[in-house]
Amino acid sequence: MVDLARKNLLHDKLRFVITVSGVAFAVTLIFVQIGLFGGLLDNASVTIDHLDADVWVTSSKTPNIDFAHLFPETSVQRVRSVPGVARADNLIVSFMFISLPNGARENIEVYALEDFNRWHFPWNVVQGNLDDLRRGRYFFLDESAARRFGPFAVGEYREVLDYRLKIIGTTREALSFTTTPIGFMDYRIAQTLLGREWVGRTTYIVAKLAPGADAKAVKAEIQRRLPHNDVYTTAEWSRQSRSYWVDSTGIGFNMFMTVLLGGLVGIVIVAQTLYTSTMEHLKEFGTVKAIGGSNGDIYKILAEQAVISAVVGYVLGLIPAFALVPAMAKGGLKLVITPELMLAVFVGTVAMCLLAAMVSFRKVATIDPALVFRG
Amino acid sequence: MLLEATDIHKTFQEGRETVHVLNGVTLSLARGEIVSLEGPSGSGKTTLLSIVGCILTPTSGRVVIEQHGVNAQHQGELARVRRQYIGFVFQQFNLFPALTALENIEYALNIKGVKGAAAQREAQRVLVAVGLAERLHFLPRDLSGGQKQRVAVARALAGNSPLILADEPTANLDSVTGGQVLEMFRALAKQENRGLLIVTHDPKVRAVADRVLKIEDGRLI
Ligand SMILES: Nc1ncnc2c1ncn2[C@@H]1O[C@H](COP(=O)(O)OP(=O)(O)OP(=O)(O)O)[C@@H](O)[C@H]1O
Ligand SMILES: [Mg+2]
């Protein structure tokens, strides 16, 4: 087959460049929006996803990992006695003030466990030995704190809730949804720092199942024994912590609107250029009909042009999106482009361009082949 | 008989006015025959050509091509008849500007259902026949007017369409070039036994025609 669609498309190079740029612009915009959204949501559950637990026990109605409430720490005994539970520990998650050398006070979010190594947590230790946390008034601090609070080094002291603690290690990638840096300290130290109200109380119980145990059954049994708590599998709790932010803030809607606008911009540009191109090629389409071509033959030409524009525009839009990943990371923003997202945006782009081509379909259907005889 | 058009009437509605363009035209054309259709401007030549070419539907009358009555009410049927029986040559050449000479013809063959290497061979054959063996891969913008019209003639001849219809094929060519194209056109039509109907003002066409028809006010005279 002679590829009239492709040859016509490339015959007018300037127009092709404009079309493809429009598509690429829309594609980049959509990738950045959804990618940033995904990056933010990743932070919303990053600790849940990395801590090596299968079941989480929270106080009743805890909305997400960052907004923890207190309950008696002795509940952990009842969790440990449930068949199928290999181990269970208390976990404190709490915001704490940290005093900076310049006198300012900032927030860090502290995760406190008795034995961090047992839970393979934190997951990305840069410096220091987690076992040392048990030995005294020490803590680990995430490297992202340097950007927020100024440089710091292992061996320095900081006042956390008015107690002097020594920084004995650093981590990477540990930030909350609101990009507050995360610190890690011993469970008992955290309780001491937090004061009287916290004596004998925790915010979470994390549990690891024995090999072969059925998560749903164990979860139900824990719930039965702790009726005043909520019990989640890790996946459920992760999802809940993410959807909290989508539901309670405008970010979900904001992303949706930008993606919609990006899509609209793309459709309008492609529809506009394809339509002008169709108008300029009316006589050629008339000729196609005169020599026996059907409307379908011409629809195929337009559809092929739309798909070519979509594919080229998609590739040209994906490249800058990927190039932005390290730049965004420098600014503290995570841009997550997964294969699933790439596939979804690709399908969306092709659909968008085909939709745009349909604007011209009606015009084509009305072309009178008799126009080939007119001057 | 290759083409038989009987008592063709055509009216156009111009606002409230009804314009009678064709008032009962009857004509026939045999394979291997070359007929010239002459008449003043506005006499209905192009309209008649469009009707026998199954592009326009007559208001009344009957078109029969190779013993098949054409059902002019059905667009798909008209397109099928055009694919199967008819080749067109237009005053403006109507080549696809983005396609080379060879591709222009291949594409028309593709539409007619001839694909791949067969289409390529046939396109090459007709281009060689019209004397453009050296210009196969030229884009229309790099061809002279006469060469473009040769490509258009080749396109009409490609495949086996028995009926070739040409509307003012020499109007955009200078006298010498027009004469050459007509000579070649005649030779090929005769050689391949096609019926050729040429609508024209150009007196040179008489020289190549077997028969001359004259139309005035929508009637043959
Ligand atoms: N689609 C149409 N609607 C209305 N009137 C039409 C239409 N097509 C043709 N006509 C009219 O029909 C008449 C004949 O037109 P046609 O194009 O057949 O003439 P022609 O003999 O080919 O003229 P020319 O030598 O100038 O090409 C003209 O008066 C023209 O205005
Ligand atoms: Mg005319």
XYZ file of C-alpha atoms and ligand atoms in Angstrom:
628
model
C 0.000 0.000 0.000
C 1.175 3.499 -0.762
C 1.047 5.314 2.562
C -0.714 8.498 1.486
C -1.529 9.362 5.112
C 2.094 9.393 6.256
C 3.393 11.085 3.112
C 0.801 13.840 3.299
C 1.530 14.330 6.998
C 5.270 14.667 6.440
C 4.807 16.711 3.279
C 3.876 19.734 5.378
C 6.741 19.610 7.838
C 5.924 22.784 9.740
C 2.395 21.686 10.429
C 3.609 18.284 11.524
C 6.063 19.891 13.934
C 3.277 22.042 15.409
C 0.929 19.082 15.823
C 3.556 16.898 17.404
C 4.717 19.709 19.709
C 1.147 20.163 20.899
C 0.822 16.480 21.672
C 4.249 16.394 23.328
C 3.386 19.390 25.473
C 0.184 17.764 26.659
C 1.976 14.473 27.306
C 4.735 16.105 29.363
C 2.184 18.061 31.355
C 0.189 14.944 32.120
C 3.258 12.920 33.082
C 4.518 15.645 35.413
C 1.134 16.067 37.061
C 0.398 12.404 37.587
C 4.050 11.660 38.372
C 4.211 14.313 41.091
C 0.908 13.125 42.453
C 2.246 9.570 42.558
C 5.431 10.810 44.219
C 3.483 12.639 46.908
C 1.277 9.641 47.537
C 4.363 7.458 47.715
C 5.537 9.589 50.624
C 2.146 9.208 52.288
C 2.776 5.489 52.746
C 6.520 5.112 52.271
C 7.131 3.995 55.867
C 4.222 1.541 55.822
C 5.437 0.049 52.569
C 8.977 -0.467 53.900
C 8.415 -1.620 57.468
C 8.472 -5.416 57.441
C 5.034 -5.998 58.998
C 1.950 -7.788 57.696
C -0.678 -6.383 60.051
C -1.084 -2.960 61.635
C -3.111 -2.202 64.746
C -4.107 1.422 65.188
C -6.246 3.228 67.699
C -9.849 3.492 66.634
C -10.441 5.843 63.669
C -6.828 6.806 63.032
C -7.091 8.473 59.606
C -3.511 7.963 58.400
C -0.030 7.057 59.592
C 0.900 10.648 60.499
C -2.156 11.427 62.638
C -1.687 8.788 65.332
C -3.662 8.431 68.583
C -2.661 6.726 71.827
C -3.733 3.408 73.289
C -2.314 1.111 75.999
C 0.929 -0.539 74.996
C 0.049 -3.739 76.840
C -2.294 -4.614 73.982
C 0.796 -5.924 72.251
C 0.709 -8.978 74.541
C -2.691 -9.936 73.229
C -1.507 -9.565 69.639
C 1.540 -11.737 70.339
C -0.676 -14.487 71.699
C -2.779 -14.730 68.542
C -1.967 -17.934 66.608
C -0.190 -17.137 63.369
C 1.580 -14.046 64.701
C 5.341 -14.558 64.610
C 6.168 -11.317 66.380
C 4.543 -8.031 67.325
C 5.944 -4.779 68.689
C 4.780 -1.336 69.677
C 5.547 1.537 67.320
C 5.351 5.195 68.253
C 4.886 7.746 65.496
C 4.831 11.332 66.672
C 5.838 14.793 65.594
C 8.492 16.400 67.805
C 10.057 19.841 67.953
C 13.737 20.042 67.148
C 15.781 23.123 68.052
C 18.205 24.320 65.455
C 21.622 25.848 66.193
C 20.204 29.269 65.246
C 17.535 28.939 67.932
C 14.618 28.241 65.591
C 12.289 25.324 66.305
C 11.168 22.963 63.572
C 9.202 19.733 63.331
C 10.496 16.274 62.706
C 8.402 13.126 62.648
C 9.783 10.417 64.930
C 9.362 6.663 64.488
C 10.270 4.764 67.630
C 10.739 0.986 67.988
C 12.513 -1.230 70.483
C 14.359 -3.126 67.803
C 14.674 -1.512 64.408
C 16.680 -4.268 62.766
C 13.957 -6.768 63.479
C 11.596 -4.773 61.270
C 14.182 -3.970 58.579
C 13.447 -0.363 59.294
C 14.468 2.294 58.309
C 15.155 0.848 54.870
C 17.866 3.126 53.619
C 20.540 3.734 56.245
C 23.422 5.900 55.050
C 25.513 6.120 58.223
C 25.428 4.581 61.681
C 24.389 1.321 63.343
C 20.723 0.896 64.251
C 21.536 -1.322 67.268
C 23.240 1.647 68.922
C 19.876 3.427 69.231
C 19.090 1.208 72.240
C 22.126 2.417 74.140
C 20.987 5.922 75.104
C 19.795 9.316 74.039
C 20.566 8.942 70.410
C 18.655 9.304 67.171
C 18.964 8.890 63.442
C 17.919 11.753 61.184
C 17.001 11.680 57.506
C 19.308 13.501 55.100
C 16.360 15.521 53.801
C 16.575 17.467 57.076
C 19.722 19.152 55.799
C 17.742 20.896 53.097
C 15.043 21.966 55.534
C 17.078 22.769 58.659
C 20.635 23.322 57.416
C 23.576 20.937 57.365
C 24.172 18.486 60.215
C 26.658 15.698 60.892
C 26.776 12.451 62.769
C 28.188 13.142 66.229
C 26.428 16.491 66.629
C 23.786 17.135 69.262
C 20.299 18.560 68.770
C 17.610 19.379 71.269
C 14.492 17.353 70.626
C 11.562 18.309 72.854
C 14.148 20.042 75.083
C 16.262 16.909 75.571
C 19.786 16.854 74.152
C 20.116 13.933 71.772
C 23.136 12.869 69.749
C 22.776 12.203 66.041
C 24.367 8.775 65.500
C 23.177 7.951 62.013
C 21.484 9.157 58.842
C 18.948 7.740 56.398
C 17.679 8.573 52.961
C 14.148 8.889 51.494
C 12.431 9.021 54.878
C 9.995 11.922 54.725
C 6.349 12.281 55.565
C 3.633 13.237 53.110
C 4.095 16.865 54.150
C 7.860 16.405 53.491
C 8.704 16.625 57.201
C 12.028 14.788 57.728
C 11.788 11.590 59.738
C 13.944 10.717 62.751
C 14.346 7.310 64.389
C 14.867 6.670 68.119
C 14.430 4.055 70.759
C 10.876 3.357 71.873
C 11.531 4.091 75.594
C 13.473 7.272 74.834
C 10.576 8.552 72.713
C 8.130 7.851 75.499
C 10.352 9.722 77.970
C 10.674 12.709 75.666
C 6.963 12.881 75.000
C 6.134 13.129 78.720
C 3.649 11.828 81.249
C 0.728 11.356 78.938
C 2.701 8.794 76.968
C 3.760 6.544 79.800
C 2.577 3.034 79.022
C 1.006 4.042 75.739
C 1.753 3.505 72.095
C 0.349 4.624 68.750
C 0.615 1.418 66.692
C 1.266 -2.249 67.018
C 2.992 -3.859 64.050
C 2.848 -7.615 63.589
C 4.669 -10.100 61.393
C 2.889 -13.318 60.512
C 4.330 -16.804 60.803
C 5.069 -18.390 57.431
C 1.874 -19.803 55.928
C -0.459 -17.905 58.246
C -3.583 -16.464 56.676
C -3.453 -12.664 56.987
C -7.239 -12.248 56.821
C -7.868 -14.796 59.559
C -5.155 -13.417 61.828
C -6.430 -9.917 61.276
C -9.948 -10.969 62.222
C -8.706 -12.710 65.356
C -6.708 -9.656 66.460
C -9.742 -7.494 65.844
C -11.814 -9.849 67.987
C -9.343 -9.582 70.839
C -8.887 -5.812 70.507
C -12.387 -4.595 69.733
C -11.537 -0.971 70.540
C -8.722 -0.803 67.987
C -8.694 -0.893 64.189
C -6.747 -3.662 62.458
C -5.464 -3.503 58.885
C -3.346 -5.566 56.609
C -0.319 -3.617 55.417
C -1.854 -3.104 51.968
C -5.103 -1.774 53.446
C -3.325 0.573 55.808
C -1.060 1.831 53.050
C -4.059 2.479 50.818
C -5.932 4.231 53.605
C -2.988 6.519 54.379
C -2.790 7.487 50.710
C -6.469 7.971 50.082
C -6.749 10.142 53.180
C -4.717 12.805 51.417
C -6.561 12.412 48.150
C -9.958 12.686 49.841
C -9.203 15.350 52.398
C -7.135 17.722 50.302
C -7.714 19.102 46.826
C -4.683 17.368 45.322
C -6.671 14.604 43.672
C -9.044 17.064 42.082
C -6.198 19.402 41.224
C -4.372 16.634 39.417
C -7.516 15.549 37.647
C -8.162 19.099 36.416
C -4.627 19.585 35.134
C -4.695 16.236 33.364
C -8.047 17.138 31.856
C -6.736 20.508 30.725
C -3.584 18.913 29.317
C -5.750 16.458 27.424
C -7.976 19.255 26.143
C -5.017 21.328 24.972
C -3.728 18.300 23.098
C -7.098 17.526 21.532
C -7.673 21.120 20.463
C -4.234 21.441 18.863
C -4.466 18.138 17.034
C -8.083 18.695 16.009
C -7.233 22.160 14.747
C -4.201 21.135 12.696
C -5.855 17.999 11.328
C -8.938 19.979 10.372
C -6.960 22.697 8.583
C -4.993 19.970 6.864
C -8.226 18.234 5.833
C -9.585 21.482 4.433
C -6.413 21.996 2.428
C -6.568 18.466 1.071
C -10.274 18.494 0.178
C -9.483 18.310 -3.505
C -7.183 15.342 -2.955
C -9.849 13.579 -0.918
C -12.292 14.380 -3.707
C -9.880 12.706 -6.111
C -9.651 9.666 -3.835
C -13.436 9.425 -3.966
C -13.560 10.033 -7.743
C -11.211 7.135 -8.416
C -13.453 4.925 -6.307
C -12.302 5.421 -2.721
C -14.876 5.354 0.059
C -15.335 7.568 3.083
C -13.742 4.728 5.021
C -10.563 5.014 2.925
C -10.328 8.679 3.892
C -11.188 8.074 7.553
C -8.319 5.610 7.575
C -5.991 8.303 6.265
C -7.061 10.739 8.996
C -6.902 8.077 11.694
C -3.433 7.014 10.622
C -2.258 10.619 10.692
C -3.721 11.010 14.172
C -1.984 7.867 15.395
C 1.370 8.892 13.895
C 1.058 12.307 15.557
C 0.137 10.593 18.820
C 3.077 8.193 18.793
C 5.692 10.783 17.814
C 4.226 13.348 20.215
C 4.128 10.784 22.996
C 7.799 9.913 22.615
C 8.778 13.587 22.399
C 6.702 14.295 25.511
C 8.040 11.374 27.508
C 11.682 12.405 27.068
C 11.396 15.770 28.891
C 9.230 14.124 31.552
C 12.030 11.659 32.289
C 14.604 14.452 32.093
C 12.668 16.316 34.785
C 12.929 13.444 37.291
C 16.438 14.313 38.583
C 15.739 18.063 38.412
C 12.600 17.651 40.491
C 14.428 15.389 42.935
C 16.928 18.184 43.538
C 14.008 20.377 44.501
C 12.785 17.708 46.898
C 9.927 16.543 44.664
C 9.483 12.956 43.661
C 8.270 12.359 40.110
C 7.173 8.755 39.741
C 6.773 7.415 36.184
C 5.821 3.758 36.318
C 5.422 1.422 33.328
C 1.683 1.303 34.082
C 1.509 5.082 33.905
C 3.474 5.084 30.642
C 1.061 2.598 29.124
C -1.997 4.472 30.368
C -0.756 7.817 29.040
C 0.133 6.178 25.711
C -3.355 4.763 25.323
C -4.801 8.106 26.405
C -2.690 9.974 23.858
C -3.744 7.754 20.964
C -7.383 8.026 22.055
C -7.039 11.797 22.335
C -5.638 12.103 18.811
C -8.260 9.781 17.312
C -10.954 11.827 18.994
C -9.412 14.940 17.469
C -9.412 13.298 14.018
C -13.127 12.628 14.289
C -13.761 16.359 14.114
C -12.694 16.086 10.471
C -14.697 12.946 9.742
C -17.928 14.814 9.216
C -16.254 17.187 6.780
C -14.882 14.263 4.812
C -18.250 12.535 4.627
C -19.722 15.557 2.854
C -16.995 15.853 0.229
C -18.588 15.741 -3.209
C -16.338 13.937 -5.670
C -17.771 16.200 -8.384
C -15.549 18.968 -7.046
C -12.643 17.366 -8.886
C -13.977 18.898 -12.098
C -14.203 22.409 -10.720
C -11.395 24.882 -10.994
C -21.478 -1.557 -26.099
C -19.085 -0.191 -23.474
C -21.214 2.783 -22.455
C -24.840 3.562 -23.142
C -26.442 6.665 -21.657
C -30.121 7.036 -22.504
C -32.269 10.121 -22.189
C -30.238 11.737 -19.446
C -31.817 14.701 -17.717
C -30.169 16.743 -15.028
C -31.583 19.693 -13.132
C -29.979 21.680 -10.348
C -31.895 23.586 -7.729
C -30.452 27.087 -7.423
C -32.445 28.644 -4.624
C -35.965 28.764 -5.994
C -34.824 28.415 -9.597
C -34.625 25.039 -11.243
C -31.776 24.984 -13.753
C -32.161 22.444 -16.545
C -28.619 21.524 -17.482
C -29.156 18.326 -19.448
C -32.347 17.842 -21.421
C -32.423 14.292 -22.683
C -28.971 13.315 -23.813
C -28.402 9.931 -25.364
C -24.944 8.721 -26.284
C -22.979 5.538 -26.606
C -19.347 4.571 -26.797
C -17.672 1.368 -27.884
C -14.387 -0.120 -26.739
C -11.505 1.227 -28.791
C -13.541 4.259 -29.818
C -12.466 7.848 -29.215
C -15.196 10.450 -28.988
C -14.806 14.155 -28.528
C -17.581 16.158 -26.871
C -17.576 19.854 -27.766
C -19.801 22.718 -26.797
C -19.836 26.250 -25.460
C -19.058 27.023 -21.881
C -21.963 26.171 -19.593
C -23.561 23.799 -22.091
C -23.373 20.850 -19.667
C -20.287 18.946 -20.834
C -18.750 18.434 -17.415
C -22.134 17.566 -15.972
C -22.656 14.891 -18.610
C -19.151 13.515 -18.074
C -19.779 13.346 -14.309
C -22.990 11.422 -14.859
C -21.557 8.825 -17.231
C -18.569 8.673 -14.862
C -20.923 7.722 -12.000
C -19.900 10.733 -9.943
C -23.194 12.592 -10.341
C -26.639 11.078 -10.234
C -28.894 11.988 -13.188
C -32.331 13.407 -12.405
C -33.667 10.850 -14.862
C -32.282 8.567 -17.532
C -30.228 5.450 -17.563
C -26.518 4.691 -17.612
C -25.375 1.232 -18.643
C -21.711 0.267 -18.530
C -20.668 -3.048 -20.065
C -24.234 -4.331 -19.915
C -24.573 -3.437 -16.219
C -27.257 -0.906 -15.392
C -25.882 1.490 -12.834
C -28.018 2.015 -9.765
C -27.233 5.674 -9.332
C -29.072 5.997 -6.019
C -26.514 3.990 -4.132
C -23.231 5.788 -3.339
C -21.355 2.563 -2.571
C -22.486 1.078 -5.904
C -21.341 4.196 -7.775
C -17.915 4.000 -6.110
C -17.648 0.323 -7.027
C -18.454 1.065 -10.679
C -15.834 3.828 -10.709
C -13.213 1.492 -9.247
C -13.977 -1.263 -11.674
C -14.729 0.445 -14.992
C -13.599 4.041 -15.075
C -10.400 6.052 -15.293
C -10.463 9.839 -15.058
C -8.208 12.562 -16.436
C -8.829 16.035 -15.052
C -8.071 19.480 -16.351
C -6.082 20.261 -13.188
C -4.271 16.883 -13.261
C -5.288 16.263 -9.596
C -2.139 14.402 -8.698
C -1.279 13.861 -5.015
C 1.502 16.393 -4.357
C 3.159 14.318 -1.630
C 3.436 11.205 -3.819
C 5.916 10.541 -6.602
C 4.683 9.808 -10.119
C 4.975 6.091 -9.455
C 3.234 6.301 -6.072
C 0.400 8.389 -7.498
C -0.457 5.540 -9.820
C 0.206 2.818 -7.283
C -2.127 4.523 -4.852
C -4.933 4.694 -7.415
C -4.374 0.994 -8.107
C -4.468 0.268 -4.357
C -7.866 1.960 -4.190
C -8.986 -0.215 -7.116
C -7.872 -3.277 -5.176
C -4.538 -3.980 -6.860
C -1.892 -4.154 -4.124
C 1.799 -4.656 -3.494
C 4.205 -5.720 -6.208
C 1.434 -6.132 -8.781
C 0.477 -2.483 -8.332
C 4.088 -1.433 -8.612
C 4.631 -3.393 -11.837
C 1.466 -2.006 -13.417
C 2.312 1.572 -12.358
C 5.730 1.209 -13.888
C 4.304 -0.242 -17.100
C 1.908 2.653 -17.719
C 4.503 5.298 -16.822
C 6.902 3.779 -19.313
C 4.048 3.705 -21.844
C 3.442 7.454 -21.480
C 7.168 8.100 -21.870
C 8.082 8.865 -18.274
C 10.456 5.983 -17.600
C 13.039 8.516 -16.439
C 10.680 10.319 -14.052
C 9.222 7.519 -11.914
C 10.364 8.968 -8.606
C 9.689 12.635 -9.277
C 7.205 14.539 -7.181
C 4.521 16.397 -9.204
C 6.114 19.762 -8.333
C 9.266 18.673 -10.169
C 7.368 17.744 -13.354
C 6.307 20.050 -16.190
C 2.624 20.516 -17.000
C 2.789 18.085 -19.890
C 4.573 15.508 -17.768
C 1.982 15.873 -15.024
C -0.803 15.278 -17.510
C 1.050 12.206 -18.779
C 1.119 10.878 -15.225
C -2.610 11.591 -14.981
C -3.230 9.727 -18.260
C -1.113 6.859 -16.996
C -3.144 6.798 -13.814
C -6.397 6.611 -15.762
C -5.036 3.776 -17.914
C -3.577 1.813 -15.013
C -5.507 -1.310 -14.198
C -8.042 -2.436 -16.715
C -10.658 0.311 -16.593
C -12.303 0.039 -20.035
C -13.786 3.547 -19.946
C -11.530 6.604 -19.809
C -13.151 9.999 -19.271
C -11.164 13.189 -19.714
C -12.354 16.725 -18.950
C -10.389 19.383 -20.837
C -7.144 17.411 -20.616
C -5.253 19.941 -22.736
C -6.626 23.176 -21.274
C -3.635 23.706 -19.016
C -1.047 22.745 -21.591
C 0.530 24.739 -24.395
C -0.507 23.827 -27.925
C 2.503 21.660 -28.801
C 2.509 19.781 -25.496
C -1.270 19.346 -25.696
C -0.934 17.833 -29.152
C 1.727 15.400 -27.985
C -0.315 14.272 -24.988
C -3.368 13.734 -27.217
C -1.400 11.687 -29.740
C -0.036 9.483 -27.006
C -3.464 9.214 -25.387
C -5.013 8.105 -28.671
C -2.310 5.574 -29.384
C -2.597 3.968 -25.967
C -6.407 3.897 -25.999
C -6.409 2.198 -29.379
C -3.651 -0.193 -28.484
C -5.343 -1.253 -25.246
C -8.854 -1.156 -26.656
C -10.286 1.350 -24.211
C -13.196 3.671 -24.880
C -12.228 7.301 -24.571
C -14.560 10.269 -24.096
C -12.859 13.668 -24.173
C -14.711 16.821 -23.210
C -13.020 19.861 -24.717
C -12.966 23.278 -26.318
C -9.698 22.414 -27.979
C -10.012 21.938 -31.782
C -6.920 19.687 -31.751
C -8.978 16.982 -30.103
C -10.985 16.554 -33.342
C -7.794 15.360 -34.979
C -7.561 12.338 -32.697
C -11.289 11.607 -32.363
C -13.182 8.943 -34.293
C -16.409 10.847 -33.756
C -17.313 14.363 -32.601
C -20.411 15.123 -30.522
C -21.690 18.653 -30.033
C -23.748 19.767 -27.103
C -25.678 22.997 -26.725
C -28.132 23.946 -23.971
C -28.096 20.447 -22.636
C -28.874 18.722 -25.958
C -26.645 16.919 -28.406
C -26.898 18.507 -31.860
N -23.629 21.682 -8.682
C -24.250 22.583 -9.457
N -25.245 23.345 -8.957
C -25.897 24.225 -9.702
N -25.620 24.432 -10.996
C -24.648 23.722 -11.571
C -23.911 22.763 -10.812
N -22.988 22.178 -11.631
C -23.162 22.778 -12.848
N -24.137 23.685 -12.795
C -24.595 24.503 -13.911
O -24.779 23.677 -15.006
C -24.403 24.326 -16.192
C -23.442 23.451 -16.961
O -22.240 23.303 -16.238
P -21.032 22.423 -16.744
O -19.958 22.529 -15.771
O -21.544 21.088 -17.093
O -20.662 23.213 -18.085
P -19.464 22.948 -19.087
O -20.085 22.684 -20.397
O -18.557 21.947 -18.551
O -18.770 24.357 -19.105
P -17.219 24.727 -19.233
O -16.889 24.556 -20.675
O -17.167 26.138 -18.835
O -16.494 23.794 -18.354
C -23.805 25.651 -15.778
O -24.777 26.645 -16.025
C -23.564 25.513 -14.334
O -23.761 26.730 -13.678
Mg -16.584 21.899 -17.821
